[in-house]
Amino acid sequence: MMSKMATRDAYGQTLVRLGEREPRVVVLDADLAKSTKTIDFAKSFPQRFFDMGIAEQNLICTAAGLALAGKIPFASTFAVFATGRAFEQIRNSVAYPRANVKIAATHAGLTVGEDGASHQSVEDIAIMRSLPGMTVLVPADARETELMVEAAAAHKGPVYIRLGRSGVPQLFDMEYQFAMGKSPVLREGDDAAIFACGIMVAEALTAARQLAEAGLEVTVVNVSSIKPMDEKTIIEAARQAGAVVTAEEHSVVGGLGSAVAELLARHYPVPVEMVGVQDTFGESGSPSDLLQKYGLTAHHIARGVERVVLRKKTISGNR
Amino acid sequence: MDETKLRELQERALAVRRDIVEMIALAGSGHPGGSLSGVEIACALYFHAMRIRPAEPDWPERDRFVLSKGHAAPLLYAVLAQAGYFPREELKGLRRIDRMLQGHPDAKGTPGVEVSTGSLGQGIAVANGIALAGKLDGRDYRVYVLVGDGELQEGLVWEAAMAAAHYRLDNVTVFVDYNGFQIDGRIQDVMNPDPVPDKWRAFGWHVLEIDGHDFPQILSAIDTARSVQGKPTAVIARTVKGKGISFMENQVGWHGVAPKPDELERALVELAGWQPA
């Protein structure tokens, strides 16, 4: 059994290390420092931490001002509030002027759990990737979070990092490399390609193992950099397999699945199945119950692979 | 203040008003009313009070001006051009494709524009961020913000007002361009923000009330704001929308309409006949 750690915990720890090395890093929160884990930075660097209170628009615009004056601000709150409540502030005060603001939003997706639909962001990837110049990143585990936060700090320009509340298996070791615009291929197979992000990467790997036992070999790609997207790797994997499944803890409207479908429709159309939240809100429940009910497990990915492989065969049979 | 300085500022204001109506007329659209009401405040800042180097717009020690009411962009552009941030010739390109001067201020493409604005309510919060960075870095620059009175209806203004007082940002000065009108009519009829000075006081600001077209009062307010320790200052400046052009003054219809050629001519004739008070 792999050990688990929430990406928000990895974020909090990385911020402290970053703060020691890079004096320009400042952190802002909106009364959720204990939940987003910016509390660790606040304790280590009280002068460089600003609690903006329950005021997300103010959080984002203040971060923009700090960035314009040369700081590297990380602004954190829950994903629903960061990207929903403060969308237009992000658009006009961060993305449009290309302010060097890092929005690290936690509690994304259904694994928020018991707090229910009001707090479960399943739209944030769609919202953020629609903004010109916004980098959109979704780490699959703690190690990738660490690398991503450091890469975001080094990158000049706005970045959105999507983090989760619940523990996720540790998938990557110290050798793992992360780069914006690169999507590591974690496993290769010719029957189908799974493009996954966030907690669904671990599920995709589990599905791949189960499918292998049933005689289906699939490629698994970690699309942690949703924007910029590693178009070359994704097109190549789709070409090799001729069938694609996308998997995300997010609405199928506008998220990873949409981004992959947009890319493949233009460059290499193949049948695509989308595992994700099917245009609905979540509800209260334990994270694992929610993932079951809303179809976000290895089982659902495996069924998606079977469907898409069948579609691929039907298409080639018709030709 | 001495007479020469006053005369100089008044002439600057006159030239800025001329540029505003000319550039909006040429562009065929834009916001003359709220550009004209803020002329003296912007001139007092750029041509007297602020520590700036127009040839070095990114100078770290510079004072900053944030035009939160971004629709008054022609005012900002006229002042920046006269201060030497870019050639006055650029004013003719206002709102035209492939040109620098956007309908609302674009910080990344325009020398001297500190913050991209246009969506109301965001300027004070961004200014607070710049001011916090100044405090962290031990720099003594000041941040000035011009907000509209209708803009006070935006909730973010008050989030930012609370934060500036909380973080004791005495390096922030907000001017409220209280001209009394917004697009849909008199502010008291659309959504009454009164009593404005009491609200800022209640949020923990030092509050001054002045005539926003009177240079000695504006400069004195700036001096007072500089001396206030531990809290930000709000200057409630009573102004006249469309100030300086008789047929535009206090006319809500001139909020966002460009003068036609004959109206421009009348406006320029009026400005040419202006004598210092």
Coordinates of C-alpha atoms in Angstrom, one line a residue:
Chain A
M1 CA 0.0 0.0 0.0
M2 CA 1.4 3.3 -1.1
S3 CA 1.6 6.1 1.5
K4 CA -0.7 9.0 1.0
M5 CA -0.4 12.7 1.3
A6 CA -2.7 15.6 0.3
T7 CA -1.3 17.9 -2.3
R8 CA -2.3 20.9 -0.1
D9 CA 0.1 19.5 2.6
A10 CA 2.9 19.3 0.1
Y11 CA 2.1 22.9 -1.0
G12 CA 2.3 24.2 2.5
Q13 CA 5.7 22.6 3.1
T14 CA 7.1 23.7 -0.2
L15 CA 6.1 27.3 0.4
V16 CA 8.2 27.4 3.5
R17 CA 11.3 26.0 1.7
L18 CA 10.7 28.5 -1.1
G19 CA 10.3 31.3 1.4
E20 CA 13.7 30.6 2.9
R21 CA 15.4 30.6 -0.5
E22 CA 13.4 33.4 -2.3
P23 CA 12.8 36.6 -0.4
R24 CA 10.4 37.9 -3.0
V25 CA 7.9 35.2 -2.2
V26 CA 4.9 36.5 -0.3
V27 CA 1.7 34.6 0.6
L28 CA -1.9 35.7 0.9
D29 CA -4.9 33.9 2.1
A30 CA -8.5 34.6 2.7
D31 CA -9.2 33.2 6.2
L32 CA -8.4 29.6 5.3
A33 CA -4.7 29.5 6.1
K34 CA -5.2 26.4 8.3
S35 CA -7.0 24.6 5.5
T36 CA -4.9 25.7 2.5
K37 CA -1.8 25.0 4.6
T38 CA -0.3 28.5 4.1
I39 CA -0.3 28.6 7.9
D40 CA 3.2 27.0 7.8
F41 CA 4.5 29.9 5.8
A42 CA 2.6 32.4 8.0
K43 CA 4.4 31.1 11.1
S44 CA 7.8 31.0 9.4
F45 CA 7.5 34.4 7.7
P46 CA 4.8 36.5 9.5
Q47 CA 6.0 39.7 7.8
R48 CA 5.5 38.2 4.3
F49 CA 2.1 36.7 5.0
F50 CA -1.1 38.7 4.5
D51 CA -4.5 37.4 5.6
M52 CA -7.0 39.3 3.6
G53 CA -10.0 38.1 5.5
I54 CA -13.0 36.6 3.9
A55 CA -12.6 38.7 0.7
E56 CA -11.4 36.8 -2.3
Q57 CA -11.6 39.6 -4.8
N58 CA -9.5 41.7 -2.5
L59 CA -7.1 38.7 -2.1
I60 CA -6.5 38.5 -5.8
C61 CA -6.2 42.3 -6.5
T62 CA -3.8 42.8 -3.6
A63 CA -1.7 39.9 -4.9
A64 CA -1.7 41.7 -8.3
G65 CA -0.4 44.9 -6.7
L66 CA 2.3 43.0 -4.8
A67 CA 3.3 41.4 -8.1
L68 CA 3.4 44.7 -10.0
A69 CA 5.8 45.9 -7.3
G70 CA 8.2 43.0 -7.8
K71 CA 7.0 40.4 -5.3
I72 CA 6.1 36.8 -6.2
P73 CA 2.8 36.4 -4.5
F74 CA 1.1 33.0 -3.9
A75 CA -2.6 33.6 -3.2
S76 CA -4.6 30.7 -1.7
T77 CA -8.2 29.9 -0.9
F78 CA -10.6 27.2 -1.9
A79 CA -10.8 26.6 -5.7
V80 CA -14.5 27.5 -5.8
F81 CA -13.9 30.9 -4.3
A82 CA -10.6 31.7 -6.0
T83 CA -11.8 31.0 -9.5
G84 CA -15.5 31.7 -9.0
R85 CA -15.8 34.6 -6.7
A86 CA -12.7 36.4 -8.0
F87 CA -12.9 35.4 -11.6
E88 CA -13.1 38.8 -13.1
Q89 CA -10.4 40.2 -10.8
I90 CA -8.2 37.3 -12.0
R91 CA -9.1 38.2 -15.6
N92 CA -8.6 41.9 -15.5
S93 CA -6.0 42.5 -12.7
V94 CA -3.9 39.4 -13.2
A95 CA -4.2 37.7 -16.6
Y96 CA -4.7 40.8 -18.8
P97 CA -1.7 42.7 -17.4
R98 CA 0.2 39.3 -17.0
A99 CA 0.8 40.0 -13.3
N100 CA 3.2 37.5 -11.8
V101 CA 0.6 36.0 -9.4
K102 CA 0.4 32.4 -8.4
I103 CA -3.0 31.2 -7.5
A104 CA -2.7 28.0 -5.5
A105 CA -6.3 26.9 -4.9
T106 CA -7.0 23.9 -2.6
H107 CA -10.2 21.8 -2.0
A108 CA -10.7 21.3 -5.7
G109 CA -13.1 18.6 -6.9
L110 CA -15.5 16.2 -5.2
T111 CA -12.9 15.0 -2.7
V112 CA -13.7 18.0 -0.5
G113 CA -16.3 15.5 0.7
E114 CA -18.8 16.3 3.4
D115 CA -18.9 20.1 2.9
G116 CA -20.9 19.4 -0.2
A117 CA -21.5 21.0 -3.6
S118 CA -21.1 24.6 -2.5
H119 CA -17.5 23.9 -1.8
Q120 CA -16.7 21.3 -4.5
S121 CA -15.1 23.0 -7.5
V122 CA -15.6 21.1 -10.7
E123 CA -15.4 24.1 -13.0
D124 CA -12.1 25.7 -12.1
I125 CA -9.9 24.2 -14.8
A126 CA -12.4 25.3 -17.4
I127 CA -12.6 28.8 -16.0
M128 CA -8.8 29.2 -15.7
R129 CA -7.8 27.7 -19.0
S130 CA -10.0 30.1 -20.8
L131 CA -7.8 33.0 -19.8
P132 CA -5.0 34.0 -22.3
G133 CA -1.6 33.6 -20.8
M134 CA -2.8 31.6 -17.7
T135 CA -0.7 28.5 -16.9
V136 CA -3.0 25.8 -15.5
L137 CA -1.4 23.0 -13.4
V138 CA -2.8 20.0 -11.6
P139 CA -0.4 17.8 -9.6
A140 CA -1.0 14.1 -9.3
D141 CA 0.8 13.6 -6.0
A142 CA 2.9 15.4 -3.3
R143 CA 6.2 15.1 -5.1
E144 CA 4.8 16.6 -8.2
T145 CA 3.2 19.4 -6.2
E146 CA 6.6 20.3 -4.8
L147 CA 8.2 20.5 -8.2
M148 CA 5.2 22.4 -9.6
V149 CA 5.2 25.1 -6.9
E150 CA 8.9 25.6 -7.4
A151 CA 8.4 25.8 -11.2
A152 CA 5.6 28.3 -10.7
A153 CA 7.7 30.5 -8.6
A154 CA 10.5 30.5 -11.2
H155 CA 8.0 31.2 -14.1
K156 CA 7.3 34.8 -14.9
G157 CA 3.5 35.2 -15.4
P158 CA 0.2 34.0 -13.9
V159 CA -0.1 30.4 -12.8
Y160 CA -3.1 28.5 -11.4
I161 CA -2.3 25.4 -9.4
R162 CA -5.2 23.1 -8.5
L163 CA -4.7 21.3 -5.2
G164 CA -6.8 18.8 -3.2
R165 CA -8.0 18.3 0.3
S166 CA -7.7 14.5 0.7
G167 CA -4.7 12.3 0.7
V168 CA -3.5 10.9 -2.6
P169 CA -1.0 8.0 -3.2
Q170 CA 2.6 9.0 -3.6
L171 CA 3.3 8.1 -7.2
F172 CA 6.6 9.7 -8.0
D173 CA 10.1 9.4 -6.5
M174 CA 12.9 11.9 -6.4
E175 CA 13.9 11.1 -10.0
Y176 CA 10.5 12.4 -11.3
Q177 CA 10.8 15.5 -13.5
F178 CA 8.1 18.1 -14.0
A179 CA 8.1 20.8 -16.6
M180 CA 5.4 23.1 -17.8
G181 CA 4.1 22.0 -21.1
K182 CA 5.4 18.4 -20.7
S183 CA 3.3 15.4 -20.0
P184 CA 5.1 12.3 -18.7
V185 CA 4.1 9.0 -20.2
L186 CA 3.8 6.7 -17.2
R187 CA 2.9 3.5 -19.0
E188 CA 2.7 2.4 -22.7
G189 CA 0.2 0.2 -24.5
D190 CA -1.4 0.1 -28.0
D191 CA -5.1 -0.5 -27.2
A192 CA -6.0 2.9 -25.8
A193 CA -4.4 6.0 -24.3
I194 CA -5.6 7.4 -20.9
F195 CA -5.0 11.1 -20.3
A196 CA -5.5 11.9 -16.7
C197 CA -4.8 14.6 -14.2
G198 CA -4.8 15.0 -10.4
I199 CA -6.1 12.2 -8.3
M200 CA -7.3 10.4 -11.5
V201 CA -3.7 9.6 -12.4
A202 CA -3.4 7.0 -9.6
E203 CA -6.8 5.6 -10.7
A204 CA -5.7 5.4 -14.3
L205 CA -2.6 3.4 -13.3
T206 CA -4.8 1.1 -11.3
A207 CA -7.2 0.7 -14.2
A208 CA -4.2 0.0 -16.6
R209 CA -3.1 -2.8 -14.3
Q210 CA -6.6 -4.3 -14.2
L211 CA -7.0 -4.0 -18.0
A212 CA -3.6 -5.7 -18.6
E213 CA -4.8 -8.7 -16.7
A214 CA -7.8 -8.8 -19.1
G215 CA -5.5 -8.5 -22.1
L216 CA -5.8 -4.8 -22.9
E217 CA -2.6 -2.7 -22.9
V218 CA -3.0 1.0 -22.4
T219 CA -0.9 4.1 -22.3
V220 CA -1.2 6.4 -19.3
V221 CA -0.2 10.0 -19.6
N222 CA -0.1 12.4 -16.7
V223 CA -1.4 15.7 -18.1
S224 CA -0.4 17.7 -15.1
S225 CA 0.3 20.7 -17.3
I226 CA -3.1 21.4 -18.7
K227 CA -2.0 24.7 -20.1
P228 CA 0.4 24.9 -21.8
M229 CA -0.5 21.4 -23.0
D230 CA 2.0 18.9 -24.3
E231 CA 0.4 18.7 -27.7
K232 CA 3.1 16.6 -29.3
T233 CA 2.9 13.8 -26.6
I234 CA -0.9 13.8 -26.6
I235 CA -1.2 13.6 -30.4
E236 CA 1.4 10.9 -30.6
A237 CA -0.2 8.8 -27.9
A238 CA -3.6 9.2 -29.6
R239 CA -2.1 8.2 -32.9
Q240 CA -0.4 5.1 -31.4
A241 CA -3.5 3.8 -29.6
G242 CA -6.3 5.1 -31.9
A243 CA -8.6 5.4 -28.9
V244 CA -8.6 7.9 -25.9
V245 CA -10.0 8.1 -22.4
T246 CA -9.7 11.3 -20.4
A247 CA -10.0 11.2 -16.6
E248 CA -10.4 14.2 -14.3
E249 CA -12.0 15.1 -11.0
H250 CA -13.7 18.0 -12.8
S251 CA -16.7 18.6 -15.0
V252 CA -16.4 17.1 -18.5
V253 CA -17.5 20.5 -19.7
G254 CA -14.4 22.6 -20.3
G255 CA -11.8 20.6 -18.4
L256 CA -9.0 18.2 -19.3
G257 CA -11.3 16.1 -21.5
S258 CA -12.5 19.1 -23.4
A259 CA -8.9 20.4 -23.9
V260 CA -7.8 17.0 -25.2
A261 CA -10.9 16.7 -27.5
E262 CA -10.2 20.2 -28.8
L263 CA -6.7 19.3 -29.6
L264 CA -7.4 15.9 -31.2
A265 CA -10.4 17.2 -33.2
R266 CA -8.0 19.6 -34.9
H267 CA -5.0 17.3 -35.3
Y268 CA -5.9 13.6 -35.0
P269 CA -9.5 12.7 -34.4
V270 CA -10.0 9.4 -32.6
P271 CA -12.9 8.2 -30.4
V272 CA -12.8 9.8 -27.0
E273 CA -14.5 8.7 -23.8
M274 CA -14.6 11.2 -20.9
V275 CA -14.5 10.1 -17.3
G276 CA -15.3 13.1 -15.2
V277 CA -18.3 14.8 -13.5
Q278 CA -21.1 14.6 -16.0
D279 CA -22.4 18.2 -16.0
T280 CA -23.8 18.0 -12.5
F281 CA -23.1 19.4 -9.0
G282 CA -21.7 17.1 -6.3
E283 CA -23.2 16.6 -2.8
S284 CA -22.2 15.8 0.8
G285 CA -20.5 12.4 1.4
S286 CA -17.2 10.8 2.1
P287 CA -14.7 11.4 -0.7
S288 CA -14.6 7.7 -1.6
D289 CA -18.4 7.4 -1.7
L290 CA -18.5 10.5 -3.9
L291 CA -15.9 9.2 -6.3
Q292 CA -17.9 6.0 -6.6
K293 CA -21.3 7.7 -7.1
Y294 CA -20.0 10.2 -9.7
G295 CA -18.0 7.7 -11.6
L296 CA -14.4 8.7 -10.8
T297 CA -12.6 5.5 -10.1
A298 CA -10.3 3.0 -11.7
H299 CA -13.3 0.9 -12.4
H300 CA -15.0 3.7 -14.4
I301 CA -11.8 4.4 -16.3
A302 CA -11.5 0.7 -17.2
R303 CA -15.1 0.6 -18.5
G304 CA -14.3 3.7 -20.5
V305 CA -11.4 2.0 -22.1
E306 CA -13.5 -1.0 -23.0
R307 CA -16.1 1.3 -24.6
V308 CA -13.6 3.3 -26.5
V309 CA -11.8 0.2 -27.8
L310 CA -15.1 -1.2 -29.0
R311 CA -15.8 2.1 -30.8
K312 CA -12.3 2.0 -32.4
K313 CA -13.0 -1.5 -33.7
T314 CA -16.4 -0.5 -35.0
I315 CA -14.9 2.4 -36.9
S316 CA -12.1 0.4 -38.4
G317 CA -14.6 -2.4 -39.3
N318 CA -16.7 0.2 -41.1
R319 CA -13.8 1.4 -43.2
Chain B
M1 CA 1.2 78.4 -2.7
D2 CA 3.0 80.8 -4.9
E3 CA 1.2 82.5 -7.7
T4 CA 3.6 81.2 -10.4
K5 CA 3.1 77.6 -9.4
L6 CA -0.7 78.1 -9.3
R7 CA -0.7 79.7 -12.7
E8 CA 1.5 76.9 -14.1
L9 CA -0.8 74.2 -12.8
Q10 CA -3.9 76.0 -14.1
E11 CA -2.4 76.2 -17.5
R12 CA -1.5 72.5 -17.4
A13 CA -5.1 71.8 -16.4
L14 CA -6.3 73.8 -19.4
A15 CA -4.0 72.0 -21.8
V16 CA -5.1 68.6 -20.4
R17 CA -8.8 69.6 -20.8
R18 CA -8.1 70.5 -24.4
D19 CA -6.3 67.2 -25.1
I20 CA -9.2 65.3 -23.4
V21 CA -12.0 66.7 -25.6
E22 CA -9.8 66.6 -28.7
M23 CA -8.8 63.0 -28.3
I24 CA -12.3 61.8 -27.5
A25 CA -13.8 63.7 -30.4
L26 CA -11.2 62.2 -32.7
A27 CA -11.7 58.7 -31.4
G28 CA -15.5 59.1 -31.8
S29 CA -16.1 57.5 -28.4
G30 CA -14.9 57.8 -24.8
H31 CA -15.8 59.3 -21.5
P32 CA -15.5 63.1 -21.3
G33 CA -17.5 63.9 -18.2
G34 CA -15.5 61.9 -15.7
S35 CA -12.2 62.7 -17.4
L36 CA -12.8 66.4 -17.0
S37 CA -13.9 66.2 -13.4
G38 CA -10.5 64.7 -12.3
V39 CA -8.2 67.1 -14.2
E40 CA -7.0 69.2 -11.2
I41 CA -6.4 66.2 -9.0
A42 CA -4.3 64.4 -11.7
C43 CA -2.4 67.6 -12.6
A44 CA -1.6 68.4 -8.9
L45 CA -0.2 64.9 -8.6
Y46 CA 1.8 64.6 -11.8
F47 CA 3.0 68.2 -12.1
H48 CA 3.7 69.0 -8.5
A49 CA 3.3 66.3 -5.8
M50 CA 4.5 63.0 -7.2
R51 CA 8.1 61.8 -7.3
I52 CA 8.4 60.6 -10.9
R53 CA 10.9 60.1 -13.7
P54 CA 8.9 60.0 -16.9
A55 CA 12.0 58.9 -18.8
E56 CA 12.4 56.0 -16.4
P57 CA 8.9 54.7 -15.9
D58 CA 10.0 51.6 -13.9
W59 CA 12.1 53.6 -11.5
P60 CA 11.5 51.6 -8.2
E61 CA 11.4 54.7 -6.0
R62 CA 8.6 56.4 -8.0
D63 CA 5.3 57.4 -6.6
R64 CA 2.4 55.5 -8.2
F65 CA -0.9 56.7 -9.5
V66 CA -3.7 54.2 -10.0
L67 CA -6.7 55.3 -12.1
S68 CA -9.3 53.1 -10.6
K69 CA -12.0 54.8 -12.6
G70 CA -10.4 53.5 -15.8
H71 CA -13.0 55.0 -18.1
A72 CA -11.2 58.4 -17.4
A73 CA -8.3 57.0 -19.4
P74 CA -8.2 60.2 -21.6
L75 CA -7.4 62.2 -18.5
L76 CA -4.5 59.8 -17.6
Y77 CA -3.2 59.7 -21.2
A78 CA -3.3 63.5 -21.5
V79 CA -1.4 63.9 -18.3
L80 CA 1.1 61.2 -19.1
A81 CA 1.8 62.7 -22.5
Q82 CA 2.3 66.1 -21.1
A83 CA 4.6 64.7 -18.4
G84 CA 6.7 63.1 -21.2
Y85 CA 6.0 59.4 -20.8
F86 CA 5.2 59.1 -24.5
P87 CA 4.7 61.5 -27.4
R88 CA 1.5 63.6 -27.5
E89 CA 1.1 62.4 -31.1
E90 CA 0.0 59.1 -29.6
L91 CA -3.2 60.7 -28.3
K92 CA -4.5 60.7 -31.8
G93 CA -4.4 56.9 -31.7
L94 CA -6.8 56.6 -28.8
R95 CA -9.2 53.6 -29.2
R96 CA -7.8 52.7 -32.6
I97 CA -6.7 49.3 -33.7
D98 CA -2.9 48.5 -33.6
R99 CA -2.3 51.6 -31.5
M100 CA -1.1 51.9 -27.9
L101 CA -3.8 53.8 -26.1
Q102 CA -6.6 51.4 -25.3
G103 CA -10.1 52.5 -24.4
H104 CA -9.3 51.7 -20.8
P105 CA -5.7 51.8 -19.3
D106 CA -3.4 48.8 -20.3
A107 CA -0.4 48.7 -18.0
K108 CA 1.6 46.3 -20.0
G109 CA 1.6 48.3 -23.2
T110 CA 1.6 51.9 -22.1
P111 CA 4.6 53.7 -20.4
G112 CA 3.5 55.4 -17.2
V113 CA 0.2 53.4 -16.8
E114 CA 0.8 51.5 -13.5
V115 CA -2.3 49.3 -13.3
S116 CA -4.7 48.0 -15.9
T117 CA -8.1 49.2 -14.9
G118 CA -11.5 49.7 -16.5
S119 CA -13.5 47.1 -14.4
L120 CA -14.5 49.3 -11.5
G121 CA -13.7 48.7 -7.9
Q122 CA -10.3 47.0 -8.3
G123 CA -7.8 49.9 -8.1
I124 CA -7.6 50.4 -4.4
A125 CA -7.0 46.7 -3.7
V126 CA -4.2 46.7 -6.3
A127 CA -2.8 49.9 -4.8
N128 CA -2.8 48.2 -1.4
G129 CA -0.6 45.5 -2.8
I130 CA 1.8 48.0 -4.2
A131 CA 1.8 49.8 -0.9
L132 CA 2.4 46.6 1.1
A133 CA 5.4 45.8 -1.1
G134 CA 6.8 49.3 -0.5
K135 CA 6.6 48.8 3.2
L136 CA 8.2 45.4 3.0
D137 CA 11.1 46.8 0.9
G138 CA 11.5 49.8 3.1
R139 CA 10.8 52.1 0.1
D140 CA 9.0 55.4 0.9
Y141 CA 7.1 55.8 -2.3
R142 CA 3.4 56.7 -2.1
V143 CA 0.5 55.3 -3.9
Y144 CA -2.4 57.6 -5.1
V145 CA -5.7 56.3 -6.3
L146 CA -8.5 58.1 -8.1
V147 CA -11.9 56.4 -7.7
G148 CA -15.3 57.5 -8.9
D149 CA -18.2 58.2 -6.6
G150 CA -20.4 55.7 -8.5
E151 CA -17.6 53.3 -8.2
L152 CA -18.1 53.3 -4.4
Q153 CA -21.1 51.0 -5.1
E154 CA -18.6 48.2 -5.8
G155 CA -18.2 45.9 -2.8
L156 CA -14.5 45.4 -3.5
V157 CA -13.9 49.1 -2.7
W158 CA -14.9 48.4 0.8
E159 CA -13.0 45.2 1.1
A160 CA -9.9 47.2 0.1
A161 CA -10.8 50.1 2.4
M162 CA -10.9 47.7 5.3
A163 CA -7.6 46.1 4.4
A164 CA -5.8 49.4 3.9
A165 CA -6.8 50.4 7.4
H166 CA -6.0 47.0 8.8
Y167 CA -2.5 47.0 7.4
R168 CA -2.0 50.7 8.4
L169 CA -1.2 51.7 4.8
D170 CA -0.4 55.4 5.4
N171 CA 1.4 55.4 2.1
V172 CA -2.0 55.1 0.3
T173 CA -4.1 58.2 -0.6
V174 CA -7.4 57.8 -2.2
F175 CA -9.1 60.6 -4.0
V176 CA -12.9 60.2 -4.5
D177 CA -13.9 62.1 -7.6
Y178 CA -17.3 63.1 -6.2
N179 CA -19.0 64.6 -9.2
G180 CA -22.4 63.2 -8.3
F181 CA -23.3 61.4 -11.5
Q182 CA -23.0 57.9 -13.0
I183 CA -24.3 56.5 -16.3
D184 CA -27.9 55.9 -15.2
G185 CA -28.2 59.3 -13.4
R186 CA -27.5 61.1 -10.2
I187 CA -25.7 58.7 -7.8
Q188 CA -28.2 59.5 -5.1
D189 CA -31.0 58.2 -7.4
V190 CA -29.2 55.1 -8.7
M191 CA -27.7 53.8 -5.5
N192 CA -27.0 56.3 -2.8
P193 CA -23.5 56.0 -1.3
D194 CA -23.9 58.9 1.2
P195 CA -22.7 59.8 3.7
V196 CA -19.4 59.2 1.9
P197 CA -17.0 60.8 4.3
D198 CA -18.6 59.0 7.3
K199 CA -18.2 55.7 5.5
W200 CA -14.4 56.2 5.0
R201 CA -14.1 57.4 8.6
A202 CA -15.9 54.3 9.8
F203 CA -13.5 52.1 7.9
G204 CA -10.6 53.6 9.7
W205 CA -9.3 56.2 7.3
H206 CA -8.2 59.8 7.8
V207 CA -10.7 61.8 5.8
L208 CA -10.4 65.2 4.2
E209 CA -13.1 67.0 2.2
I210 CA -12.1 69.5 -0.4
D211 CA -13.1 71.3 -3.6
G212 CA -11.6 69.0 -6.2
H213 CA -11.0 71.8 -8.7
D214 CA -9.1 74.1 -6.2
F215 CA -5.3 73.5 -6.5
P216 CA -4.3 75.0 -3.1
Q217 CA -6.9 72.7 -1.4
I218 CA -5.7 69.6 -3.4
L219 CA -2.1 70.3 -2.6
S220 CA -2.8 70.9 1.0
A221 CA -4.7 67.6 1.2
I222 CA -1.7 65.8 -0.4
D223 CA 0.6 67.3 2.2
T224 CA -1.8 66.3 5.1
A225 CA -2.0 62.8 3.8
R226 CA 1.8 62.6 3.7
S227 CA 1.9 63.5 7.4
V228 CA -0.8 61.1 8.6
Q229 CA 0.8 58.2 10.4
G230 CA -0.6 54.7 10.7
K231 CA -3.7 55.1 8.5
P232 CA -4.6 55.7 4.9
T233 CA -6.2 59.0 3.8
A234 CA -9.3 59.4 1.8
V235 CA -9.8 62.8 0.1
I236 CA -13.4 63.4 -0.8
A237 CA -13.1 65.8 -3.6
R238 CA -16.3 67.6 -4.6
T239 CA -16.1 68.0 -8.4
V240 CA -18.2 68.9 -11.4
K241 CA -18.8 66.3 -14.0
G242 CA -17.7 67.8 -17.4
K243 CA -15.9 70.6 -15.6
G244 CA -14.7 73.4 -17.9
I245 CA -17.1 72.9 -20.8
S246 CA -20.3 74.7 -20.0
F247 CA -22.6 72.4 -22.0
M248 CA -21.1 69.3 -20.5
E249 CA -21.1 70.4 -16.8
N250 CA -23.4 68.3 -14.6
Q251 CA -25.0 66.7 -17.7
V252 CA -25.2 63.0 -17.2
G253 CA -25.6 62.6 -21.0
W254 CA -21.9 63.5 -21.3
H255 CA -20.7 60.5 -19.3
G256 CA -19.7 58.4 -22.2
V257 CA -20.4 60.3 -25.4
A258 CA -17.9 61.9 -27.8
P259 CA -18.4 65.5 -28.9
K260 CA -19.3 66.0 -32.5
P261 CA -17.1 68.4 -34.6
D262 CA -19.3 71.4 -33.9
E263 CA -19.4 70.6 -30.2
L264 CA -15.6 70.1 -30.1
E265 CA -15.3 73.6 -31.7
R266 CA -17.5 75.2 -29.1
A267 CA -15.6 73.4 -26.3
L268 CA -12.2 74.6 -27.6
V269 CA -13.5 78.1 -27.9
E270 CA -14.7 78.0 -24.3
L271 CA -11.3 76.7 -23.2
A272 CA -9.4 79.3 -25.2
G273 CA -11.4 82.1 -23.5
W274 CA -10.6 80.7 -20.0
Q275 CA -9.0 83.1 -17.5
P276 CA -7.4 82.1 -14.2
A277 CA -9.6 82.7 -11.2

